PDB file of C-alpha atoms in Angstrom:
ATOM      1  CA  MET A   1     -90.572 -46.414  89.969  1.00  0.00           C
ATOM      2  CA  ARG A   2     -89.193 -43.876  87.360  1.00  0.00           C
ATOM      3  CA  GLU A   3     -90.701 -42.028  84.467  1.00  0.00           C
ATOM      4  CA  ASN A   4     -89.041 -43.776  82.035  1.00  0.00           C
ATOM      5  CA  ALA A   5     -87.422 -46.711  80.541  1.00  0.00           C
ATOM      6  CA  GLN A   6     -83.907 -45.614  81.229  1.00  0.00           C
ATOM      7  CA  PRO A   7     -82.589 -47.902  83.248  1.00  0.00           C
ATOM      8  CA  ALA A   8     -81.135 -46.227  86.918  1.00  0.00           C
ATOM      9  CA  PHE A   9     -77.966 -44.559  87.382  1.00  0.00           C
ATOM     10  CA  GLN A  10     -75.953 -44.884  90.596  1.00  0.00           C
ATOM     11  CA  SER A  11     -73.791 -41.716  91.321  1.00  0.00           C
ATOM     12  CA  GLY A  12     -73.715 -41.640  94.587  1.00  0.00           C
ATOM     13  CA  TRP A  13     -71.394 -44.010  95.247  1.00  0.00           C
ATOM     14  CA  LEU A  14     -67.457 -43.421  94.925  1.00  0.00           C
ATOM     15  CA  MET A  15     -65.388 -46.709  94.499  1.00  0.00           C
ATOM     16  CA  MET A  16     -61.641 -46.366  95.685  1.00  0.00           C
ATOM     17  CA  SER A  17     -59.008 -47.186  97.210  1.00  0.00           C
ATOM     18  CA  ASP A  18     -56.988 -44.361  99.802  1.00  0.00           C
ATOM     19  CA  VAL A  19     -54.194 -46.569 100.807  1.00  0.00           C
ATOM     20  CA  CYS A  20     -50.410 -45.826  99.498  1.00  0.00           C
ATOM     21  CA  LYS A  21     -50.485 -48.277  96.180  1.00  0.00           C
ATOM     22  CA  HIS A  22     -46.250 -48.204  96.818  1.00  0.00           C
ATOM     23  CA  CYS A  23     -45.995 -47.896  92.959  1.00  0.00           C
ATOM     24  CA  HIS A  24     -42.921 -49.261  90.635  1.00  0.00           C
ATOM     25  CA  ASN A  25     -42.905 -45.328  88.847  1.00  0.00           C
ATOM     26  CA  ALA A  26     -43.696 -43.589  92.242  1.00  0.00           C
ATOM     27  CA  PRO A  27     -43.838 -39.987  91.344  1.00  0.00           C
ATOM     28  CA  CYS A  28     -43.394 -38.806  95.632  1.00  0.00           C
ATOM     29  CA  LEU A  29     -40.310 -40.835  95.528  1.00  0.00           C
ATOM     30  CA  GLU A  30     -38.902 -38.837  92.187  1.00  0.00           C
ATOM     31  CA  ALA A  31     -40.258 -35.378  93.764  1.00  0.00           C
ATOM     32  CA  CYS A  32     -38.287 -35.560  96.731  1.00  0.00           C
ATOM     33  CA  PRO A  33     -35.693 -33.637  96.789  1.00  0.00           C
ATOM     34  CA  THR A  34     -33.994 -34.819 100.305  1.00  0.00           C
ATOM     35  CA  GLY A  35     -34.158 -38.620  99.402  1.00  0.00           C
ATOM     36  CA  ALA A  36     -36.334 -38.653 102.440  1.00  0.00           C
ATOM     37  CA  LEU A  37     -38.655 -41.149 100.409  1.00  0.00           C
ATOM     38  CA  PHE A  38     -36.940 -44.286  99.637  1.00  0.00           C
ATOM     39  CA  ARG A  39     -37.691 -47.590  98.262  1.00  0.00           C
ATOM     40  CA  THR A  40     -37.176 -50.690 100.525  1.00  0.00           C
ATOM     41  CA  GLU A  41     -35.722 -53.930 100.336  1.00  0.00           C
ATOM     42  CA  PHE A  42     -39.538 -55.158  99.958  1.00  0.00           C
ATOM     43  CA  ASP A  43     -40.029 -52.777  97.173  1.00  0.00           C
ATOM     44  CA  THR A  44     -42.317 -50.662  99.178  1.00  0.00           C
ATOM     45  CA  VAL A  45     -41.795 -46.509  99.363  1.00  0.00           C
ATOM     46  CA  VAL A  46     -41.476 -44.927 102.762  1.00  0.00           C
ATOM     47  CA  VAL A  47     -40.450 -41.318 104.500  1.00  0.00           C
ATOM     48  CA  GLN A  48     -37.290 -41.327 106.324  1.00  0.00           C
ATOM     49  CA  GLN A  49     -39.069 -38.789 109.047  1.00  0.00           C
ATOM     50  CA  ASP A  50     -35.635 -37.537 110.206  1.00  0.00           C
ATOM     51  CA  ILE A  51     -34.756 -36.779 106.613  1.00  0.00           C
ATOM     52  CA  CYS A  52     -37.824 -35.265 105.489  1.00  0.00           C
ATOM     53  CA  ASN A  53     -37.777 -31.546 105.592  1.00  0.00           C
ATOM     54  CA  GLY A  54     -41.183 -30.715 105.275  1.00  0.00           C
ATOM     55  CA  CYS A  55     -41.624 -29.147 101.865  1.00  0.00           C
ATOM     56  CA  GLY A  56     -44.594 -31.142 100.533  1.00  0.00           C
ATOM     57  CA  TYR A  57     -43.753 -31.339  97.176  1.00  0.00           C
ATOM     58  CA  CYS A  58     -44.190 -35.046  97.372  1.00  0.00           C
ATOM     59  CA  VAL A  59     -47.927 -33.998  97.789  1.00  0.00           C
ATOM     60  CA  PRO A  60     -49.433 -33.366  94.700  1.00  0.00           C
ATOM     61  CA  ALA A  61     -46.851 -35.943  93.062  1.00  0.00           C
ATOM     62  CA  CYS A  62     -48.446 -38.604  94.636  1.00  0.00           C
ATOM     63  CA  PRO A  63     -51.507 -39.706  91.119  1.00  0.00           C
ATOM     64  CA  PHE A  64     -53.812 -41.411  94.460  1.00  0.00           C
ATOM     65  CA  GLY A  65     -53.672 -37.989  97.322  1.00  0.00           C
ATOM     66  CA  VAL A  66     -52.153 -40.701  99.553  1.00  0.00           C
ATOM     67  CA  VAL A  67     -49.068 -38.766 100.798  1.00  0.00           C
ATOM     68  CA  ASP A  68     -49.893 -35.390 103.967  1.00  0.00           C
ATOM     69  CA  LEU A  69     -47.928 -33.375 105.286  1.00  0.00           C
ATOM     70  CA  ASN A  70     -48.745 -33.753 109.011  1.00  0.00           C
ATOM     71  CA  THR A  71     -49.808 -30.239 110.675  1.00  0.00           C
ATOM     72  CA  LEU A  72     -47.581 -31.380 114.251  1.00  0.00           C
ATOM     73  CA  ASP A  73     -44.501 -32.151 112.793  1.00  0.00           C
ATOM     74  CA  GLY A  74     -45.016 -30.644 108.823  1.00  0.00           C
ATOM     75  CA  LYS A  75     -43.297 -33.710 107.764  1.00  0.00           C
ATOM     76  CA  ALA A  76     -44.914 -36.004 104.637  1.00  0.00           C
ATOM     77  CA  HIS A  77     -47.050 -39.461 106.151  1.00  0.00           C
ATOM     78  CA  LYS A  78     -47.992 -42.212 104.249  1.00  0.00           C
ATOM     79  CA  CYS A  79     -48.800 -46.149 103.998  1.00  0.00           C
ATOM     80  CA  THR A  80     -45.207 -47.351 104.644  1.00  0.00           C
ATOM     81  CA  LEU A  81     -46.822 -51.297 104.809  1.00  0.00           C
ATOM     82  CA  CYS A  82     -45.488 -51.675 107.750  1.00  0.00           C
ATOM     83  CA  TYR A  83     -41.840 -51.582 107.068  1.00  0.00           C
ATOM     84  CA  ASP A  84     -41.038 -52.924 110.510  1.00  0.00           C
ATOM     85  CA  ARG A  85     -43.159 -55.838 110.548  1.00  0.00           C
ATOM     86  CA  LEU A  86     -41.855 -56.809 106.874  1.00  0.00           C
ATOM     87  CA  LYS A  87     -38.049 -56.692 108.647  1.00  0.00           C
ATOM     88  CA  GLY A  88     -39.301 -58.481 111.243  1.00  0.00           C
ATOM     89  CA  GLY A  89     -40.377 -61.097 108.922  1.00  0.00           C
ATOM     90  CA  LEU A  90     -43.933 -60.157 109.655  1.00  0.00           C
ATOM     91  CA  GLU A  91     -47.206 -59.278 107.100  1.00  0.00           C
ATOM     92  CA  PRO A  92     -48.382 -55.722 107.101  1.00  0.00           C
ATOM     93  CA  ALA A  93     -51.359 -55.510 110.193  1.00  0.00           C
ATOM     94  CA  CYS A  94     -54.024 -54.942 107.111  1.00  0.00           C
ATOM     95  CA  ALA A  95     -52.938 -58.175 105.507  1.00  0.00           C
ATOM     96  CA  LYS A  96     -53.249 -59.554 109.081  1.00  0.00           C
ATOM     97  CA  SER A  97     -56.770 -58.083 109.801  1.00  0.00           C
ATOM     98  CA  CYS A  98     -58.263 -58.120 106.354  1.00  0.00           C
ATOM     99  CA  GLN A  99     -58.154 -62.857 105.023  1.00  0.00           C
ATOM    100  CA  PRO A 100     -58.581 -61.902 101.362  1.00  0.00           C
ATOM    101  CA  ILE A 101     -55.481 -59.734 101.362  1.00  0.00           C
ATOM    102  CA  ARG A 102     -51.896 -62.436 101.496  1.00  0.00           C
ATOM    103  CA  PHE A 103     -48.885 -59.785 100.876  1.00  0.00           C
ATOM    104  CA  SER A 104     -46.232 -62.763 101.300  1.00  0.00           C
ATOM    105  CA  SER A 105     -47.438 -64.064  97.786  1.00  0.00           C
ATOM    106  CA  VAL A 106     -49.019 -60.865  95.761  1.00  0.00           C
ATOM    107  CA  SER A 107     -48.823 -61.144  92.327  1.00  0.00           C
ATOM    108  CA  PHE A 108     -51.049 -59.554  89.626  1.00  0.00           C
ATOM    109  CA  THR A 109     -51.776 -63.831  88.563  1.00  0.00           C
ATOM    110  CA  SER A 110     -52.758 -64.569  91.766  1.00  0.00           C
ATOM    111  CA  CYS A 111     -54.595 -61.671  93.623  1.00  0.00           C
ATOM    112  CA  SER A 112     -56.056 -60.204  90.761  1.00  0.00           C
ATOM    113  CA  GLY A 113     -57.325 -63.374  88.819  1.00  0.00           C
ATOM    114  CA  GLY A 114     -61.234 -63.061  89.955  1.00  0.00           C
ATOM    115  CA  ARG A 115     -61.449 -59.219  89.179  1.00  0.00           C
ATOM    116  CA  ARG A 116     -59.412 -59.945  85.912  1.00  0.00           C
ATOM    117  CA  SER A 117     -62.096 -62.846  84.851  1.00  0.00           C
ATOM    118  CA  GLY A 118     -64.100 -59.597  85.500  1.00  0.00           C
ATOM    119  CA  SER A 119     -63.198 -57.370  83.658  1.00  0.00           C
ATOM    120  CA  GLU A 120     -62.835 -60.264  80.867  1.00  0.00           C
ATOM    121  CA  GLN A 121     -66.574 -60.406  81.103  1.00  0.00           C
ATOM    122  CA  LEU A 122     -67.594 -56.976  80.693  1.00  0.00           C
ATOM    123  CA  HIS A 123     -65.358 -57.702  77.177  1.00  0.00           C
ATOM    124  CA  ALA A 124     -67.555 -60.140  76.291  1.00  0.00           C
ATOM    125  CA  ALA A 125     -70.588 -57.925  77.494  1.00  0.00           C
ATOM    126  CA  GLY A 126     -68.914 -55.511  74.671  1.00  0.00           C
ATOM    127  CA  VAL A 127     -67.613 -53.074  77.420  1.00  0.00           C
ATOM    128  CA  ASP A 128     -64.576 -52.773  75.402  1.00  0.00           C
ATOM    129  CA  GLY A 129     -62.695 -49.745  77.571  1.00  0.00           C
ATOM    130  CA  ALA A 130     -63.041 -52.068  81.039  1.00  0.00           C
ATOM    131  CA  TYR A 131     -59.459 -53.077  82.891  1.00  0.00           C
ATOM    132  CA  LEU A 132     -57.563 -53.647  86.225  1.00  0.00           C
ATOM    133  CA  TYR A 133     -56.433 -50.638  86.621  1.00  0.00           C
ATOM    134  CA  GLY A 134     -52.096 -50.891  87.484  1.00  0.00           C
ATOM    135  CA  VAL A 135     -52.022 -54.355  85.559  1.00  0.00           C
ATOM    136  CA  PRO A 136     -48.228 -54.353  83.758  1.00  0.00           C
ATOM    137  CA  GLY A 137     -49.424 -53.129  80.538  1.00  0.00           C
ATOM    138  CA  ALA A 138     -52.583 -51.689  81.573  1.00  0.00           C
ATOM    139  CA  PRO A 139     -53.550 -47.707  81.207  1.00  0.00           C
ATOM    140  CA  GLY A 140     -52.844 -45.719  84.582  1.00  0.00           C
ATOM    141  CA  ALA A 141     -51.290 -43.337  85.667  1.00  0.00           C
ATOM    142  CA  THR A 142     -48.254 -45.361  87.605  1.00  0.00           C
ATOM    143  CA  GLY A 143     -48.492 -47.962  85.439  1.00  0.00           C
ATOM    144  CA  ASP A 144     -47.264 -51.612  87.507  1.00  0.00           C
ATOM    145  CA  LEU A 145     -48.951 -50.609  90.777  1.00  0.00           C
ATOM    146  CA  GLY A 146     -46.995 -53.981  92.397  1.00  0.00           C
ATOM    147  CA  ARG A 147     -48.243 -54.526  95.560  1.00  0.00           C
ATOM    148  CA  PHE A 148     -51.741 -53.746  94.626  1.00  0.00           C
TER     149      PHE A 148
END
């Protein structure tokens, strides 16, 4: 029981996604001097291991801390959104194993409809600064996040 009337503040939780967002304006792609990072025909961002020289410029450029240098080969690695599976007409493994995610028809109108209504509920409750991060036109480091 709290000694005062203040509501409890739950500071022990960190809600974040640690997967690559395959940003439309991908800073990691822009930072790469060799062109090892490229945008695929599926609008995803992939590292070409045979071209990466391990300079690491992409690592601090990623606003989500997703890109990392492998200590064994010295090259940059990140999620490819299963580029090989997409090329074969399959869905990414994460989408296959997680029922709420269906990448074949992802759009912000279909994927985030429930979350968008959640931010609208917060607006109705007087929380004017609530928004869904990454939606086109919303505040955020990358603008439109694309796939997510």
